[in-house]
Coordinates of C-alpha atoms and ligand atoms in Angstrom, one line a residue:
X8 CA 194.3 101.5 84.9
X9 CA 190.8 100.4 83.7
X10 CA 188.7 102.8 85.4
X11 CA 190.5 105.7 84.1
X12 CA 190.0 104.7 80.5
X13 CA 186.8 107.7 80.0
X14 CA 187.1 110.9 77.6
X15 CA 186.8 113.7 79.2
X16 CA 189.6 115.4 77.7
X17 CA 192.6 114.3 80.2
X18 CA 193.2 110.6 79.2
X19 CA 194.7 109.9 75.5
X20 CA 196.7 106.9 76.5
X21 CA 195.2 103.4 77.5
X22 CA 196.5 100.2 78.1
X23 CA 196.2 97.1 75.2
X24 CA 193.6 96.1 76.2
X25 CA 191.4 99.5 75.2
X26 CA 193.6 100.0 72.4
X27 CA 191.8 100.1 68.9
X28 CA 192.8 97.5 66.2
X29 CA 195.0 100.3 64.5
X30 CA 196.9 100.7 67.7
X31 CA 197.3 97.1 68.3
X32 CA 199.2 96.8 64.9
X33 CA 201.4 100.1 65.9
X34 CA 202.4 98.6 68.6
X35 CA 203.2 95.3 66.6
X36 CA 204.8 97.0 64.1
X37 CA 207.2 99.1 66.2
X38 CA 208.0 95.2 67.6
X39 CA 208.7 94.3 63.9
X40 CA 210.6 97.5 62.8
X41 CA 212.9 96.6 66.2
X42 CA 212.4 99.5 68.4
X43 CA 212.6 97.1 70.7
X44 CA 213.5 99.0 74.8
X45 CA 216.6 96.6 75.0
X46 CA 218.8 97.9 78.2
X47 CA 221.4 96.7 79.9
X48 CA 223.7 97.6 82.4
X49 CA 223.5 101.5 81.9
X50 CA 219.7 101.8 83.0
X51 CA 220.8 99.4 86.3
X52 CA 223.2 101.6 86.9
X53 CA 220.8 105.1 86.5
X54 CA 218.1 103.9 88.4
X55 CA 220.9 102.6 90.9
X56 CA 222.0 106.4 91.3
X57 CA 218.3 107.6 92.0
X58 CA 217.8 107.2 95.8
X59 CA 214.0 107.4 94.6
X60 CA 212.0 109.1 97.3
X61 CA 208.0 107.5 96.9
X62 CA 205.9 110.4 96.1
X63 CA 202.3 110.1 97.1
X64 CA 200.6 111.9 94.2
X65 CA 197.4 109.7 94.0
X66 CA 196.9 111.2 90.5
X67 CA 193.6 112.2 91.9
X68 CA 191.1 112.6 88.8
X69 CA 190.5 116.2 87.8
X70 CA 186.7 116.8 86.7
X71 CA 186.5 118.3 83.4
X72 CA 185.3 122.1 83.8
X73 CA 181.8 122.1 84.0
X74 CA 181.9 118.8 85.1
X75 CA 181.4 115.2 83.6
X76 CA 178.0 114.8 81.9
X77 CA 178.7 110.6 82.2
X78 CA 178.1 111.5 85.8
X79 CA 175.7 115.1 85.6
X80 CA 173.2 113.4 82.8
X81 CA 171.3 110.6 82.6
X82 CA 172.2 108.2 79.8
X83 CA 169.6 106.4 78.1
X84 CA 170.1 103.5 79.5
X85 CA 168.7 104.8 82.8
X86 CA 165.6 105.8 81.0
X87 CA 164.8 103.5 78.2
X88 CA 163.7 100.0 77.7
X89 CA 166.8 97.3 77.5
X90 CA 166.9 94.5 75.5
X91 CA 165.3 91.2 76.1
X92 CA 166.6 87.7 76.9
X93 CA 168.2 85.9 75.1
X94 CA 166.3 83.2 73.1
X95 CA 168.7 81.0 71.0
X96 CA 172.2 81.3 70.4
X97 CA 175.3 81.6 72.7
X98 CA 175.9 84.5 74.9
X99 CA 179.1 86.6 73.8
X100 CA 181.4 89.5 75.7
X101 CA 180.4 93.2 75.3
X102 CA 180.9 94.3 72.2
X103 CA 183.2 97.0 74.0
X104 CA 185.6 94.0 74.9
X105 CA 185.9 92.8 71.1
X106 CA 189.7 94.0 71.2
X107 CA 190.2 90.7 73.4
X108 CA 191.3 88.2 71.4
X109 CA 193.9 85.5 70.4
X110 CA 196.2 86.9 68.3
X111 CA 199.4 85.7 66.0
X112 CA 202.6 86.2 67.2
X113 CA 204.1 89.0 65.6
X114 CA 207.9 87.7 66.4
X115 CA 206.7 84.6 64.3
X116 CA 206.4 84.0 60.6
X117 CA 202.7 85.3 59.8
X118 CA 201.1 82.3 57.9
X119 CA 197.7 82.0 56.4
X120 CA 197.0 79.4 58.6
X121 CA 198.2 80.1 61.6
X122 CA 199.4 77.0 64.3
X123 CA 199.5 79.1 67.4
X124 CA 197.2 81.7 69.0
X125 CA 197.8 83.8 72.4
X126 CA 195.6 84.3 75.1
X127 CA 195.7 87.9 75.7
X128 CA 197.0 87.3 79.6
X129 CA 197.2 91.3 80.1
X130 CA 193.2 91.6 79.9
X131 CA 192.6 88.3 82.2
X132 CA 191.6 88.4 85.9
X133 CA 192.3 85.6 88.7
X134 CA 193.5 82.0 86.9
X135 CA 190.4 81.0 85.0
X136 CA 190.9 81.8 81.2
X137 CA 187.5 82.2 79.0
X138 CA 187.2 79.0 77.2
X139 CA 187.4 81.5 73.5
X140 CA 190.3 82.9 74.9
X141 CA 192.7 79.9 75.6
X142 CA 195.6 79.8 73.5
X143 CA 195.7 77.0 70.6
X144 CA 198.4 75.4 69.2
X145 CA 197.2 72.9 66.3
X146 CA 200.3 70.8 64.4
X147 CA 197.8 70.2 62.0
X148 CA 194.7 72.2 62.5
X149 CA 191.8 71.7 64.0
X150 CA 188.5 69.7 63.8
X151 CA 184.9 69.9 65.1
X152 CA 184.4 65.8 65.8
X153 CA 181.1 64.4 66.0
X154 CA 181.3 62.7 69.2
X155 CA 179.1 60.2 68.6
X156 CA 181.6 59.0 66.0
X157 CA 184.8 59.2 68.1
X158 CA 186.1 56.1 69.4
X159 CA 189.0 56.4 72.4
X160 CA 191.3 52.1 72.2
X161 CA 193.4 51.3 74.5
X162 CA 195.8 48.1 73.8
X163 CA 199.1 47.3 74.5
X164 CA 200.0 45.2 77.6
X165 CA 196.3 45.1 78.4
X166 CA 194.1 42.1 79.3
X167 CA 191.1 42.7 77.0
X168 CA 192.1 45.7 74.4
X169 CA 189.2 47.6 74.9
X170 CA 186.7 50.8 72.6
X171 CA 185.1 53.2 74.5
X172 CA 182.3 55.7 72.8
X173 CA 181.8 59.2 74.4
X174 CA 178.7 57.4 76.2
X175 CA 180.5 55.1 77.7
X176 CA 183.4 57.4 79.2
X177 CA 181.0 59.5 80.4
X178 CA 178.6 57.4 82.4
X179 CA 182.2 56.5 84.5
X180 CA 182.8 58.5 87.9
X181 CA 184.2 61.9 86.9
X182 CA 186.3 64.2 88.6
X183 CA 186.8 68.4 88.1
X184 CA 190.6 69.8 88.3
X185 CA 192.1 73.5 88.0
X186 CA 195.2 73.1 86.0
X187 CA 197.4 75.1 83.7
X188 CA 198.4 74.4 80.4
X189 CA 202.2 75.6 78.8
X190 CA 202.8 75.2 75.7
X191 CA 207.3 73.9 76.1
X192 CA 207.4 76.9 73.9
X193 CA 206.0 79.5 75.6
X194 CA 208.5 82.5 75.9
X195 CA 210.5 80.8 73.4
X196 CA 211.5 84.2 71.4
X197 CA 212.7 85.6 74.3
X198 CA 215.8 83.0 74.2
X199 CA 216.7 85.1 71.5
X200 CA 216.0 88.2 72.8
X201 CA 213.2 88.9 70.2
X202 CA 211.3 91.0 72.5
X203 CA 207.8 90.8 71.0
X204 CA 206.0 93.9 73.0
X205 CA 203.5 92.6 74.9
X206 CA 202.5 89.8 77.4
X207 CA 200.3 88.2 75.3
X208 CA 203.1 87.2 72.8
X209 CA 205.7 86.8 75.6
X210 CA 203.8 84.1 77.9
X211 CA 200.6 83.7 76.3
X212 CA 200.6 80.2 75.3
X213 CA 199.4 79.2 78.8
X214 CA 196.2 79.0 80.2
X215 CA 194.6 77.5 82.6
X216 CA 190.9 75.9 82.7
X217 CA 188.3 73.7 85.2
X218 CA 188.8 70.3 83.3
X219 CA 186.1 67.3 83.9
X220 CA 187.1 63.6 83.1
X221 CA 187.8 60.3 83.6
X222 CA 190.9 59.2 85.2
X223 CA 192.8 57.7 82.9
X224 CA 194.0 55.0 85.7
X225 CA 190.1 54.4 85.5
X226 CA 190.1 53.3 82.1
X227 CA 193.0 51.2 82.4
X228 CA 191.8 49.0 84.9
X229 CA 188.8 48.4 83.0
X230 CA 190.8 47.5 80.5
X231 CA 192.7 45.1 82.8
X232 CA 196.6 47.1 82.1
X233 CA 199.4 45.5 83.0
X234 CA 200.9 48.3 86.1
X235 CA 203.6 46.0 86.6
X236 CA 205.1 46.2 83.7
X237 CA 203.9 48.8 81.8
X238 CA 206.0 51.7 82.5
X239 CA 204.9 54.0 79.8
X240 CA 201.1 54.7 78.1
X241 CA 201.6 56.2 74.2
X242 CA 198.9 58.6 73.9
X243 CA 197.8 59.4 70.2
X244 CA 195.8 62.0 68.7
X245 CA 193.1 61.6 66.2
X246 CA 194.1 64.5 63.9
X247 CA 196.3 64.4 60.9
X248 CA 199.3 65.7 62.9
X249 CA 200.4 62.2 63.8
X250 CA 200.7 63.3 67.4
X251 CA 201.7 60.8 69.8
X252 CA 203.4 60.8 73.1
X253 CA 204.9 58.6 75.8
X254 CA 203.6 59.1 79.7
X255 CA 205.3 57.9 82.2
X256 CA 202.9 55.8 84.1
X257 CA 203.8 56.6 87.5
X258 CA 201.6 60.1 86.4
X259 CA 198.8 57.9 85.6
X260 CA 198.6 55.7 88.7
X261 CA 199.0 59.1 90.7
X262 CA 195.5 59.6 89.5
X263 CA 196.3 62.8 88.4
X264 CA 196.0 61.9 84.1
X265 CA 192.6 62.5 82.7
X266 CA 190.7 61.9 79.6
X267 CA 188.3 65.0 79.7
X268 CA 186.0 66.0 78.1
X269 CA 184.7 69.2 79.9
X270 CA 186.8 72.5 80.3
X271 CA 185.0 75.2 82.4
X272 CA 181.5 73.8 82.8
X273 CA 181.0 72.7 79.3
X274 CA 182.5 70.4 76.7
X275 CA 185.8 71.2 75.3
X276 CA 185.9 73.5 72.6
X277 CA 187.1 72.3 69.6
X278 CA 190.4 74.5 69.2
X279 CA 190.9 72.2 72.6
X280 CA 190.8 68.6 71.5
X281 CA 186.9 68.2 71.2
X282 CA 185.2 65.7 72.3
X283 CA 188.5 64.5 74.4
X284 CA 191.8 65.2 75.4
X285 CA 194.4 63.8 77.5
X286 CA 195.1 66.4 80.8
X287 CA 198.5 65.8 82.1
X288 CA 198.8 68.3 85.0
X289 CA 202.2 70.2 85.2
X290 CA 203.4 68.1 81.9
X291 CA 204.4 70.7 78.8
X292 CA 201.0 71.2 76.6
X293 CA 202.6 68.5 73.9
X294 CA 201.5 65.5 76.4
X295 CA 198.0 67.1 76.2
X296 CA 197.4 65.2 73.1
X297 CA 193.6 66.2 71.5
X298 CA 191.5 64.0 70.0
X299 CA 192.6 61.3 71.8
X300 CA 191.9 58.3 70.2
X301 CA 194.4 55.7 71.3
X302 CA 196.1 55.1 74.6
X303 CA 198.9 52.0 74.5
X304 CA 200.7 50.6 77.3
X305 CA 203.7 49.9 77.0
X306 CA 207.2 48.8 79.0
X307 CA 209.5 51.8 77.4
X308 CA 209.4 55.3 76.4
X309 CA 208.1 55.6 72.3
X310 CA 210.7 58.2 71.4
X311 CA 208.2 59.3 69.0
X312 CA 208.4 61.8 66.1
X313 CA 207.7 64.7 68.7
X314 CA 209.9 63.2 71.0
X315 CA 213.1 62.0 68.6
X316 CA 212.8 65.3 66.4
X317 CA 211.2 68.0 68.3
X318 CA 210.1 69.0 72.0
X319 CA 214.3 68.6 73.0
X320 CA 216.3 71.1 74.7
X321 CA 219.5 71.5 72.8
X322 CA 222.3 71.9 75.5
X323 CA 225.5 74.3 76.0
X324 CA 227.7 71.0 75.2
X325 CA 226.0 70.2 71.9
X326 CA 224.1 67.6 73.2
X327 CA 220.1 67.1 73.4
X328 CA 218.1 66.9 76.1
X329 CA 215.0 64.6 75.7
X330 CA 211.8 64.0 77.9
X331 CA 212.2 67.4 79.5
X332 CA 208.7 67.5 80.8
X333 CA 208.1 69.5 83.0
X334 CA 207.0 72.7 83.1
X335 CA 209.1 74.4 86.1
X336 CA 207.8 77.3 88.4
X337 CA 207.2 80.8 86.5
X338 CA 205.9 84.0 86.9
X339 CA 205.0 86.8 85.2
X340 CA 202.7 90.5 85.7
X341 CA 200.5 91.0 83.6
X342 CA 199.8 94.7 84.3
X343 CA 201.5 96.5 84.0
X344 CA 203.0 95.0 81.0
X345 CA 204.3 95.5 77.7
X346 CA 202.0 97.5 75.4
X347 CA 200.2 99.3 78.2
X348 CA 200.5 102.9 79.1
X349 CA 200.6 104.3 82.8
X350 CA 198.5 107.1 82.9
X351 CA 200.4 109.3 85.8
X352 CA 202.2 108.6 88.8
X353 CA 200.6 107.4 91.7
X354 CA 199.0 104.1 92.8
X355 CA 198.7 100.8 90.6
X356 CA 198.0 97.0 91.9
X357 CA 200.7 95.2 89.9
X358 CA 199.6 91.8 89.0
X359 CA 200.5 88.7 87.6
X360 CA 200.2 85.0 87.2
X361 CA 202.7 82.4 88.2
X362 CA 202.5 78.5 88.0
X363 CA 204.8 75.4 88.6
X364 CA 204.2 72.1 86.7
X365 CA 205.5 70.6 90.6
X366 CA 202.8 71.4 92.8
X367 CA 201.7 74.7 94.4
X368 CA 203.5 78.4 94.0
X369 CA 204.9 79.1 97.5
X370 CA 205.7 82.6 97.5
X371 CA 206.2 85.4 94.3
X372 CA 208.3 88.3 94.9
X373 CA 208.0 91.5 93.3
X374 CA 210.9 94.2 92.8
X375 CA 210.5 97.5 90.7
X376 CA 214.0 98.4 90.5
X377 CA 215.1 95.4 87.9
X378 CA 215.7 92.8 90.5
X379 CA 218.1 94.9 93.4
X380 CA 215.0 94.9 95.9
X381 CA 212.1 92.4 96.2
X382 CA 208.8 92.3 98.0
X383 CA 206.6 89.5 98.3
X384 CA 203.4 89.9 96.8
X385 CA 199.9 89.0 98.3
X386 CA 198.7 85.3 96.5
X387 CA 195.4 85.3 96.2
X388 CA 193.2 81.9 96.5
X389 CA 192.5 79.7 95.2
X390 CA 196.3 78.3 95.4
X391 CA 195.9 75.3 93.5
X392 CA 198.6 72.8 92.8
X393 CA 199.7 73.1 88.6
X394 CA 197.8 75.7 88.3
X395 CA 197.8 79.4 87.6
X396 CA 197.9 81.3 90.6
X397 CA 197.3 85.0 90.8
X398 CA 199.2 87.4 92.8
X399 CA 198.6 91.2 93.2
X400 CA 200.8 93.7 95.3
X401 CA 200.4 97.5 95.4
X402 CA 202.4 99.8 94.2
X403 CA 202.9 104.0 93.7
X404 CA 204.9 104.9 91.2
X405 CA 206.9 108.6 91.3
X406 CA 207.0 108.4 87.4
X407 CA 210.8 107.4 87.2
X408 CA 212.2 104.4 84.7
X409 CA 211.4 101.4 87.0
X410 CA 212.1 97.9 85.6
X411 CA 209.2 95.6 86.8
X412 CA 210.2 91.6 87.9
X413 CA 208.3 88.7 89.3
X414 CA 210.1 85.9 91.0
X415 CA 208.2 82.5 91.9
X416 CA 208.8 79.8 94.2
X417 CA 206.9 76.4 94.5
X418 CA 206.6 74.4 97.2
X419 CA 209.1 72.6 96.3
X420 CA 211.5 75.7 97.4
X421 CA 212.7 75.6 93.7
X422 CA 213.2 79.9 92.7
X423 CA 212.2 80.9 89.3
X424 CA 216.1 81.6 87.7
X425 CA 216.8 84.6 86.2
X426 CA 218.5 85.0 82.5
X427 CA 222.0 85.0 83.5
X428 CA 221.2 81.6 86.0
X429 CA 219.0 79.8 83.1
X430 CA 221.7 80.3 80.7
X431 CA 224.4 79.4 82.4
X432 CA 222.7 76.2 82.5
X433 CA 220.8 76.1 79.3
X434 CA 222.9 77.8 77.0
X435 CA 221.4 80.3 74.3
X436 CA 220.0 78.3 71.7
X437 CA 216.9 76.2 73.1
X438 CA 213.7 76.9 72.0
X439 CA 211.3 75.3 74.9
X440 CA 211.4 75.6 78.8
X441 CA 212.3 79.3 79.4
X442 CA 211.2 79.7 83.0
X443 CA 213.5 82.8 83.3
X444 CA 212.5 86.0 85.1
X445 CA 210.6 88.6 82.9
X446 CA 211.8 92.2 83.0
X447 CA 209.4 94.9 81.8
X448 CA 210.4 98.6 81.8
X449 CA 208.2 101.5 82.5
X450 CA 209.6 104.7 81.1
X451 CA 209.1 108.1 82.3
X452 CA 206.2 108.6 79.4
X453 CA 204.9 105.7 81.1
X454 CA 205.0 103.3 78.2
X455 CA 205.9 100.2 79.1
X456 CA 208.6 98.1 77.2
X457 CA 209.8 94.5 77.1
X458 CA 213.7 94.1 78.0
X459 CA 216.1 91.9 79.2
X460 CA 218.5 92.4 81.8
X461 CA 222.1 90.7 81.1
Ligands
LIG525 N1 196.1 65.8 68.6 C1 196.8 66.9 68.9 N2 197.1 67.1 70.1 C2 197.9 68.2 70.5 C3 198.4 69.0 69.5 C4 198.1 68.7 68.1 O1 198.5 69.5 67.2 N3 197.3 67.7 67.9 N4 199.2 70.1 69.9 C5 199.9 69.9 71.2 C6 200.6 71.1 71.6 S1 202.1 71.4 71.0 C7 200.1 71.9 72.6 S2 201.0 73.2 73.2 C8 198.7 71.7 73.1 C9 197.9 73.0 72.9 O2 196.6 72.8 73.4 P1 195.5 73.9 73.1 O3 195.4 74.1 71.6 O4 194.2 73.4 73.7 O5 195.9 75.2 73.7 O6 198.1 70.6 72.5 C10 198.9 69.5 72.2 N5 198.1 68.4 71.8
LIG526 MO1 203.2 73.0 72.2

């Protein structure tokens, strides 16, 4: 859809991610106002009826009469002098890609200061999300720590409780993962069928980064832990938000746990737990406690505030579950997605992201006819296990309704459920772990529109 975004007369409609700030907030408010594409069984049933034949338009780009002078002339960047180097300061996007940002939730109560940001996943390409980009979620804010200040303990059943400066960690072997973080409460709103309208709101409170650290196994040993025994580590954060939370140690001794300090090349960032932060691949983002300041081991779970109160899946039976960590495999395109616009019929690479907090994503299907038929999509590499892992597939669309569908599956042979299947389990009034199949419809206009399929 990008390239076609040019005005020479034909285009008027662009996806969100050319959209100018007053067409972001149309597109929120129409959310708000609940002209919300909410379909169920009639639109199955009508596309059911249309034995769609696949036209072939290509939507071949008619030149403007006369031709197009971005082409015919030569701009004056072709003939004048361009800027020079940079000398100080930190290099930022084009100012033509200001539009991407983090943004509020517009399904959530708008507060001055606002505890969650999403990364706008429908303007991302492959699995790496832009440090200034990744979504935050601060119980308490956020704080700019002078590292040279910040102490990380660890005590508990430990030989010699030990205090580690940011030196110290850092002169220790390090190792460089890909993984994703999930916030439990990504997609949460949809549970409730809230349908905010695009992607970013939907499933934007994952990203997924290059993280450098210390294995927290590492530091236990120096520390002289007691693996025997101690079952469970507390990890505690160093902001006011009182954020502690119990890891199961058989994580730890995997190796996989790290107290990092770098995310994509550089330090953290300090939305992101600067100067460290606990990585628990796969784990919901909760464990990924920032600021880390204290690790305890322990010989059972802490049930701590964010364990005892929040972060539980309330069940169909009344009951809670607890210690639901993990992030189960997910999917979901990306473009064409909610908020976008297809220009005319004809060719578009669908693509997406899926993930799975078990290991590596085995296989993502893609159907355009709200889940009747499926293909399986090309995954491109890196396939890393927990985290993000892009697939594209191609696609020409005869500018009929089509209802758009992703459908993972890990290695693990575990299928990403849809609605109906994670309901019947789960019930209809959780908040965290919705890992159901996302449905996006494309109407004949070619807006595109979240909805749900019953
Ligand atoms: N110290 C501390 N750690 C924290 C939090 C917090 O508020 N304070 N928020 C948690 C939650 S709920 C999530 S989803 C992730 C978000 O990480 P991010 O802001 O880097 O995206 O951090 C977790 N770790
Ligand atoms: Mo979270």
């Amino acid at each position: 859809m990008k390239p076609m975004q040019h005005d020479s007369g034909r285009v008027q409609k662009a996806p969100e991610n050319f959209l100018d700030p007053q067409g972001i907030q149309k597109v929120i408010a129409e959310a708000k106002s609940g002209r919300r594409g909410f379909i169920r069984h009639a639109f199955a049933a009508a596309a059911a009826g249309v034995a769609a034949p696949v036209a072939m338009a290509q939507g071949n780009p008619v030149p403007p009469a006369g031709g197009d002078p971005y082409i015919l002339q030569l701009p004056e960047h072709a003939t004048g002098l361009g800027q020079g180097v940079a000398t100080e300061g930190y290099g930022k996007p084009s100012k033509f890609e200001s539009n991407i940002q983090r943004r509020q939730s517009p399904g959530l109560t708008q507060t001055s200061q606002a505890s969650v940001s999403f990364a706008p996943l429908q303007s991302l390409f492959g699995i790496v999300t832009p440090s200034g980009l990744h979504f935050e979620r601060h119980h308490q804010g956020w704080w700019d720590i002078d590292p040279s200040k910040h102490r990380f303990m660890i005590n508990g059943m430990v030989k010699t409780p030990k205090v580690f400066t940011m030196d110290e960690i850092m002169r220790l072997p390090s190792v460089s993962r890909f993984h994703f973080i999930e916030c439990g409460a990504n997609t949460a709103v949809e549970w409730g069928n809230v349908a905010v309208p695009t992607v970013q709101y939907t499933h934007g409170m994952i990203s997924c980064s290059e993280f450098t650290g210390v294995p927290l196994i590492t530091l236990l040993e120096i520390a002289g832990a007691d693996l025997k025994n101690g079952k469970f580590v507390l990890a505690e954060g160093g902001d006011g938000s009182s954020m502690t939370r119990t890891i199961p140690m058989s994580l730890i001794t995997s190796g996989e746990v790290l107290v990092a300090y770098g995310q994509n090349g550089e330090m953290l960032r300090p939305e992101n737990g600067y100067p460290l932060r606990l990585v628990v691949p796969g784990i919901q983002g909760v464990s990924w406690v920032k600021y880390l300041r204290r690790v305890e081991v322990g010989d059972m779970p802490y049930a701590a505030k964010d364990e005892a109160v929040h972060y539980m899946d309330l069940m169909p039976d009344g009951t809670h579950r607890q210690y639901t960590n993990i992030q189960e495999c997910k999917s979901v395109v990306t473009t064409p997605s909610g908020g976008q616009v297809l220009l005319d019929k004809g060719f578009y690479n669908v693509t997406g992201l899926a993930w799975s907090g078990k290991g590596k994503i085995k296989r993502v299907d893609v159907s355009v006819d709200g889940g009747r038929n499926w293909r399986t999509a090309r995954l491109e590499t890196p396939v890393l296990s927990k985290a993000l892992t892009r697939f594209n597939i191609d696609w020409i669309w005869d500018g009929r309704p089509a209802i758009l569908q992703s459908r993972a599956m890990d290695e693990t042979g575990y299928v990403q459920p849809t609605y109906k299947q994670l309901r019947a389990v789960r019930g209809t009034r959780s908040i965290y772990h919705n890992n159901a199949i996302q449905s996006w419809l494309i109407q004949e206009n070619g807006e595109v529109k979240n909805v749900q399929l019953s």
